[in-house]
Amino acid sequence: MPPNTTASTGDKPGKSGRKKGRKARLIGLVLVLAIIGGIAYGAYWSISTVRASFPQTKGSATLQGLSGPVDVKRDGYGIPQIYASSAEDLFMAQGYVQAQDRFYEMDVRRHMTSGRLSEMFGKGQVKNDEFLRTLGWDRVAKEEYDTKLSASAKKYLQAYSNGVNAYLKGRDAEGISLEYAALGLTNDYKPAQWTPVDSVSWLKAMAWDLRGNMKDEIDRALMASRLGPKQIKDLYPDYPYSRNKAIVTQGQYSELTRSFVGGGGTSGAGTSTGTGTSTGTATTTGTAGTGTGTSTGTGGTPGTSGAHGTSAGSGVQSQLMGLHDVMESLPTAVGVNGNGIGSNSWVVAGKYTITGKPLLANDPHLSASLPSVWYQMGLHCRSVSSACPYDVTGYTFAGMPGVVIGHNQNIAWGMTNSGVDVTDLYLEKLSGDGYLRDSKTVPFKTHEETIKVAGGTSKTIVVRETNNGPLLSDRDDELVTVGKKAQVNTAAPDRGDGYAIALKWTALQAGTTMDAVFAIDRAKDFGDFRSAAALFDVPSQNLIYADTEGNIGYTLPGLVPRRAKNDDGSIPAPGWDSKYDWKGYIRQAELPYEYNPERGYIVTANQAVVDPAKYPYTLTTDWGYGTRSQRITDLIQSKIDGGGKISTDDMRQMQMDNSSEIAKLLVPSLLKIDIGDKDVRQAQKLLEGWDYTQDADSAAAAYFNAVWRNVLKLAFGNKLPKELRVKGQCLWVEPADNTGPADEAAKVRECGERDADQAQPDGGDRWFEVVRSLMDDENSDWWKTPASGPRPKADNRDELFKRAMIDARWELTAKLGKDIDTWSWGRLHRLFLKNQTLGTDGPGFLKYILNRGPWKLSGGEAAVNASGWNAAGGYGVVWVPSMRMVVNLADLDKSRWINLSGASGHAFSAHYTDQTGKWAKGELLPWSFSPDAVGKSTSDTLVLKP
């Protein structure tokens, strides 16, 4: 069943095509704004007013500050390709064009990164601003710009800012985007000038959403109120290195040279050993932290008791839940608040491709947003030289110069989140106006922040920092109180005024990631690429590589901390003991990489980077478990076994693979269950002969995923503490000061406290591994669950599976109807695209105007086609492949790409969601690169003149 591409919004499919639906919304908006505007201001807005913000795409425009004319060529999807004769003109035009299409999005982003959302949206954002000011992204970005970035990077950032401001000049807010017209109904907000720091700050927001295992660190500590160490370990099993291969399987770490020696070819292997300017403290020596132990589970004791000497008392639990609540309420930058974020990228060498040159694919998995977080464009110097070295195209962020993922004339690259642990939480012992540090009281580093509030009174807060970082616990009143009650063992200092929580994070120090973006964009070979990657401080990403000469490669960049011995970063550490301080950073020369591996391909999909048996440092204890990466590997291997060759379309089809790996494990057992109820048996029969693919029109996929959701709920979800369960889910459980499965006795009623897309068990591939490890233990306590009304209890695995199948049958009957012939996965698994400000928190009529959907999607959690859903909260899509690309290094003009939405952020532009229907069906668009190809695909040309 094809996705619904004509839906107007919400649950109401449109009855006609896209243009008519867009016109209907436009008329509706004008009528509503006319009424409200007339009442409020005695004036009426017209359709021409709404359209005033649409960009000029033809003719010419004057742009003061240019040194020469610039051509902006847009194709039929509004995607711009910019041609200039100098680098400064190129980036100035980029700023101008992105502001044309996306300035409102850019403006909201900079208010988020600087903790100034209240200036736009009023008092409802004060708490978020307090937290963001405490993190201090914009302060770090300013330091980065002032002290770390190269002169050329600053020049390009300033040129970009000049372009944005040239667009803003002479335009009132309503002429920039219709959202400002809506904001004007409640406040007098006007956009300010763009600055280079606004661009740099966005990198911090991206790093926050891709920060690593902080969420797992909190969850493990919260679990300790109801589960013992062994049970928590069950829920964080070891990474299956023998089954799901790590990214780097060739090469090894040399103790003699203290460097990683990559496998395969050698060209370029030694070019990135320099630490550049981004690793100033990485020269710290010593061997602390070199023992990896197991580095695959939780490491050490997986609660909040053990090596750190702190117990899991209710005070610490409440502190951590309070911290989670504050984090959860933040607007997302690129991910679901750091939860469930993954990505796919892989590259195949020419010996296995039809073209004889590499093919490179990438699809980052991020939260769905409207407009898409990505902006497609090309940046071309008319004559490439040292003075103007850019001929690059791909995906970038609106508000930031350069291209983040894509290709230039020589190389292509992609990214996935590495998952490397670059954050640690520290418990801090407060004492008067300071904190305890090795038995001495040290004064806080403090400063004041004043938060301006639209339509309200400004608020001043004090930000306190320890040597480990800012006190996040200061941003929640409950945390201050419960910190005074935190339970610790006798080895910890007396509680006194209580405990606080500080955050240590690599992104809170100035770095050079912006320099890395510019350097990658102009890289010519693997040596250039690795040297550029060495500047990519945060977020730590898996970078894959291919070039037109036929080489492929991988490198892991980033600031990666060395931790103290016996501290793997999996649980909060005692800040009062300096032995738990970070011991510097792993040198760039020591980080894993590969170049032309013998196997002929490289796959990265958030799996482990390297087997700990081959590497002396613990990079994280919380890798993704490798389900997607191994499936991609199997797809590649099945294609090339026997001499097969891979095409560009083969790569696209791999991106759309909907196979469910957990179904392959469970369905054989589910089919053996003796079902007496004829209606449940009817549903069970759907699984007979099912090929495990999760197509949108599959009834079997709908039923299996409902069974999987209920297996997780019965076996694990109902036994987790309320802090991890879904809001509104209330259970009778034994008191929380006892350990053991919570359904052993019914004594107190507790209700879940997490939003549906944040709750556990989320059903990701960690839970695949949890269930896999328990399959042979048919009488495990995890398989026990009490009766519920007419539903039977379960005392073993098969009884719980039977109960889950019953529950799933009647859940889908309620959602989809009793007739299973009408069931389909797409009816459950739907994507709604929402404007990330007024489309989520605005009045109903604005949501109707700004939002789009639904689309019925194939794919699922931990499938290669990763349309993610949270099994604890429901079946709706919460994160997606935010774009897809396949780069053909034999002929760059035969590369293909697609975005989640469209080029435009204007709700009534033809390019608002014009790519979404094709994206949902797995189609890719032509991706022109050469001047001839771009010329043939050009629909509109705008000439920017000095």
PDB file of C-alpha atoms in Angstrom, residues 805-900:
ATOM      1  CA  MET A 805      -0.444 -12.973  21.589  1.00  0.00           C
ATOM      2  CA  ILE A 806      -3.843 -12.721  23.264  1.00  0.00           C
ATOM      3  CA  ASP A 807      -3.249  -9.164  24.406  1.00  0.00           C
ATOM      4  CA  ALA A 808      -1.953  -8.168  20.971  1.00  0.00           C
ATOM      5  CA  ARG A 809      -5.001  -9.611  19.223  1.00  0.00           C
ATOM      6  CA  TRP A 810      -7.409  -7.538  21.283  1.00  0.00           C
ATOM      7  CA  GLU A 811      -5.237  -4.436  21.223  1.00  0.00           C
ATOM      8  CA  LEU A 812      -5.309  -4.466  17.421  1.00  0.00           C
ATOM      9  CA  THR A 813      -9.003  -5.254  17.412  1.00  0.00           C
ATOM     10  CA  ALA A 814      -9.517  -2.023  19.364  1.00  0.00           C
ATOM     11  CA  LYS A 815      -7.204  -0.035  17.103  1.00  0.00           C
ATOM     12  CA  LEU A 816      -7.835  -1.527  13.664  1.00  0.00           C
ATOM     13  CA  GLY A 817     -11.057  -3.514  13.922  1.00  0.00           C
ATOM     14  CA  LYS A 818     -11.884  -7.175  14.384  1.00  0.00           C
ATOM     15  CA  ASP A 819     -11.498  -8.092  10.703  1.00  0.00           C
ATOM     16  CA  ILE A 820      -7.823  -8.942  10.281  1.00  0.00           C
ATOM     17  CA  ASP A 821      -8.147  -8.551   6.517  1.00  0.00           C
ATOM     18  CA  THR A 822      -8.219  -4.786   7.126  1.00  0.00           C
ATOM     19  CA  TRP A 823      -5.103  -4.766   9.274  1.00  0.00           C
ATOM     20  CA  SER A 824      -1.874  -3.262   8.016  1.00  0.00           C
ATOM     21  CA  TRP A 825       1.366  -2.108   9.619  1.00  0.00           C
ATOM     22  CA  GLY A 826       1.044   1.291   7.954  1.00  0.00           C
ATOM     23  CA  ARG A 827      -2.259   2.010   9.722  1.00  0.00           C
ATOM     24  CA  LEU A 828      -0.407   1.737  13.035  1.00  0.00           C
ATOM     25  CA  HIS A 829       2.969   3.044  11.956  1.00  0.00           C
ATOM     26  CA  ARG A 830       2.344   6.567  10.737  1.00  0.00           C
ATOM     27  CA  LEU A 831       4.510   9.619  10.303  1.00  0.00           C
ATOM     28  CA  PHE A 832       3.252  13.085  11.181  1.00  0.00           C
ATOM     29  CA  LEU A 833       5.499  16.007  10.287  1.00  0.00           C
ATOM     30  CA  LYS A 834       5.132  18.837  12.760  1.00  0.00           C
ATOM     31  CA  ASN A 835       6.465  22.365  12.765  1.00  0.00           C
ATOM     32  CA  GLN A 836       8.768  22.277  15.780  1.00  0.00           C
ATOM     33  CA  THR A 837       7.406  25.410  17.467  1.00  0.00           C
ATOM     34  CA  LEU A 838       3.902  26.611  16.661  1.00  0.00           C
ATOM     35  CA  GLY A 839       3.068  23.250  15.103  1.00  0.00           C
ATOM     36  CA  THR A 840       3.523  21.486  18.439  1.00  0.00           C
ATOM     37  CA  ASP A 841       2.572  24.102  21.035  1.00  0.00           C
ATOM     38  CA  GLY A 842       0.523  26.604  19.052  1.00  0.00           C
ATOM     39  CA  PRO A 843      -3.258  26.869  18.825  1.00  0.00           C
ATOM     40  CA  GLY A 844      -5.140  24.221  16.896  1.00  0.00           C
ATOM     41  CA  PHE A 845      -5.683  26.275  13.757  1.00  0.00           C
ATOM     42  CA  LEU A 846      -1.925  26.921  13.448  1.00  0.00           C
ATOM     43  CA  LYS A 847      -1.167  23.226  13.847  1.00  0.00           C
ATOM     44  CA  TYR A 848      -3.562  22.553  10.995  1.00  0.00           C
ATOM     45  CA  ILE A 849      -1.887  25.203   8.877  1.00  0.00           C
ATOM     46  CA  LEU A 850       1.743  24.251   9.571  1.00  0.00           C
ATOM     47  CA  ASN A 851       1.747  20.464  10.009  1.00  0.00           C
ATOM     48  CA  ARG A 852       1.515  17.673   7.443  1.00  0.00           C
ATOM     49  CA  GLY A 853       0.668  13.985   7.385  1.00  0.00           C
ATOM     50  CA  PRO A 854       0.140  11.219   8.077  1.00  0.00           C
ATOM     51  CA  TRP A 855       2.184   8.969   5.843  1.00  0.00           C
ATOM     52  CA  LYS A 856       1.897   5.220   6.337  1.00  0.00           C
ATOM     53  CA  LEU A 857       5.425   3.866   6.579  1.00  0.00           C
ATOM     54  CA  SER A 858       7.172   0.568   6.078  1.00  0.00           C
ATOM     55  CA  GLY A 859      10.176  -0.364   8.209  1.00  0.00           C
ATOM     56  CA  GLY A 860      10.589  -0.367  11.939  1.00  0.00           C
ATOM     57  CA  GLU A 861      12.796  -0.281  14.978  1.00  0.00           C
ATOM     58  CA  ALA A 862      16.311  -1.614  14.260  1.00  0.00           C
ATOM     59  CA  ALA A 863      15.428  -2.393  10.642  1.00  0.00           C
ATOM     60  CA  VAL A 864      17.764  -0.963   8.012  1.00  0.00           C
ATOM     61  CA  ASN A 865      14.779   1.143   6.928  1.00  0.00           C
ATOM     62  CA  ALA A 866      14.721   2.526  10.429  1.00  0.00           C
ATOM     63  CA  SER A 867      11.385   4.227  10.908  1.00  0.00           C
ATOM     64  CA  GLY A 868      11.675   4.088  14.677  1.00  0.00           C
ATOM     65  CA  TRP A 869       8.862   3.588  17.162  1.00  0.00           C
ATOM     66  CA  ASN A 870       8.862   3.237  20.924  1.00  0.00           C
ATOM     67  CA  ALA A 871       7.297  -0.072  21.957  1.00  0.00           C
ATOM     68  CA  ALA A 872       6.475   1.238  25.423  1.00  0.00           C
ATOM     69  CA  GLY A 873       4.527   4.173  24.051  1.00  0.00           C
ATOM     70  CA  GLY A 874       2.834   2.958  20.885  1.00  0.00           C
ATOM     71  CA  TYR A 875       3.410   2.379  17.197  1.00  0.00           C
ATOM     72  CA  GLY A 876       3.738   5.920  15.835  1.00  0.00           C
ATOM     73  CA  VAL A 877       6.941   6.948  14.076  1.00  0.00           C
ATOM     74  CA  VAL A 878       9.259   8.913  16.387  1.00  0.00           C
ATOM     75  CA  TRP A 879      12.459   8.999  14.343  1.00  0.00           C
ATOM     76  CA  VAL A 880      13.296   8.382  10.721  1.00  0.00           C
ATOM     77  CA  PRO A 881      16.001   8.228   8.066  1.00  0.00           C
ATOM     78  CA  SER A 882      16.199  12.015   7.905  1.00  0.00           C
ATOM     79  CA  MET A 883      17.669  11.868   4.397  1.00  0.00           C
ATOM     80  CA  ARG A 884      19.092   9.242   2.089  1.00  0.00           C
ATOM     81  CA  MET A 885      21.931   9.465  -0.388  1.00  0.00           C
ATOM     82  CA  VAL A 886      23.958   7.157  -2.620  1.00  0.00           C
ATOM     83  CA  VAL A 887      27.136   8.611  -4.142  1.00  0.00           C
ATOM     84  CA  ASN A 888      28.496   7.080  -7.346  1.00  0.00           C
ATOM     85  CA  LEU A 889      32.233   7.801  -7.455  1.00  0.00           C
ATOM     86  CA  ALA A 890      32.495   6.642 -11.077  1.00  0.00           C
ATOM     87  CA  ASP A 891      30.083   9.322 -12.275  1.00  0.00           C
ATOM     88  CA  LEU A 892      29.057  11.854  -9.652  1.00  0.00           C
ATOM     89  CA  ASP A 893      26.130  13.005 -11.796  1.00  0.00           C
ATOM     90  CA  LYS A 894      24.623   9.537 -11.377  1.00  0.00           C
ATOM     91  CA  SER A 895      24.487   9.925  -7.604  1.00  0.00           C
ATOM     92  CA  ARG A 896      21.076  10.067  -5.962  1.00  0.00           C
ATOM     93  CA  TRP A 897      19.589  11.839  -2.924  1.00  0.00           C
ATOM     94  CA  ILE A 898      16.364  12.668  -1.100  1.00  0.00           C
ATOM     95  CA  ASN A 899      15.316  14.782   1.887  1.00  0.00           C
ATOM     96  CA  LEU A 900      12.595  14.113   4.449  1.00  0.00           C
TER      97      LEU A 900
END
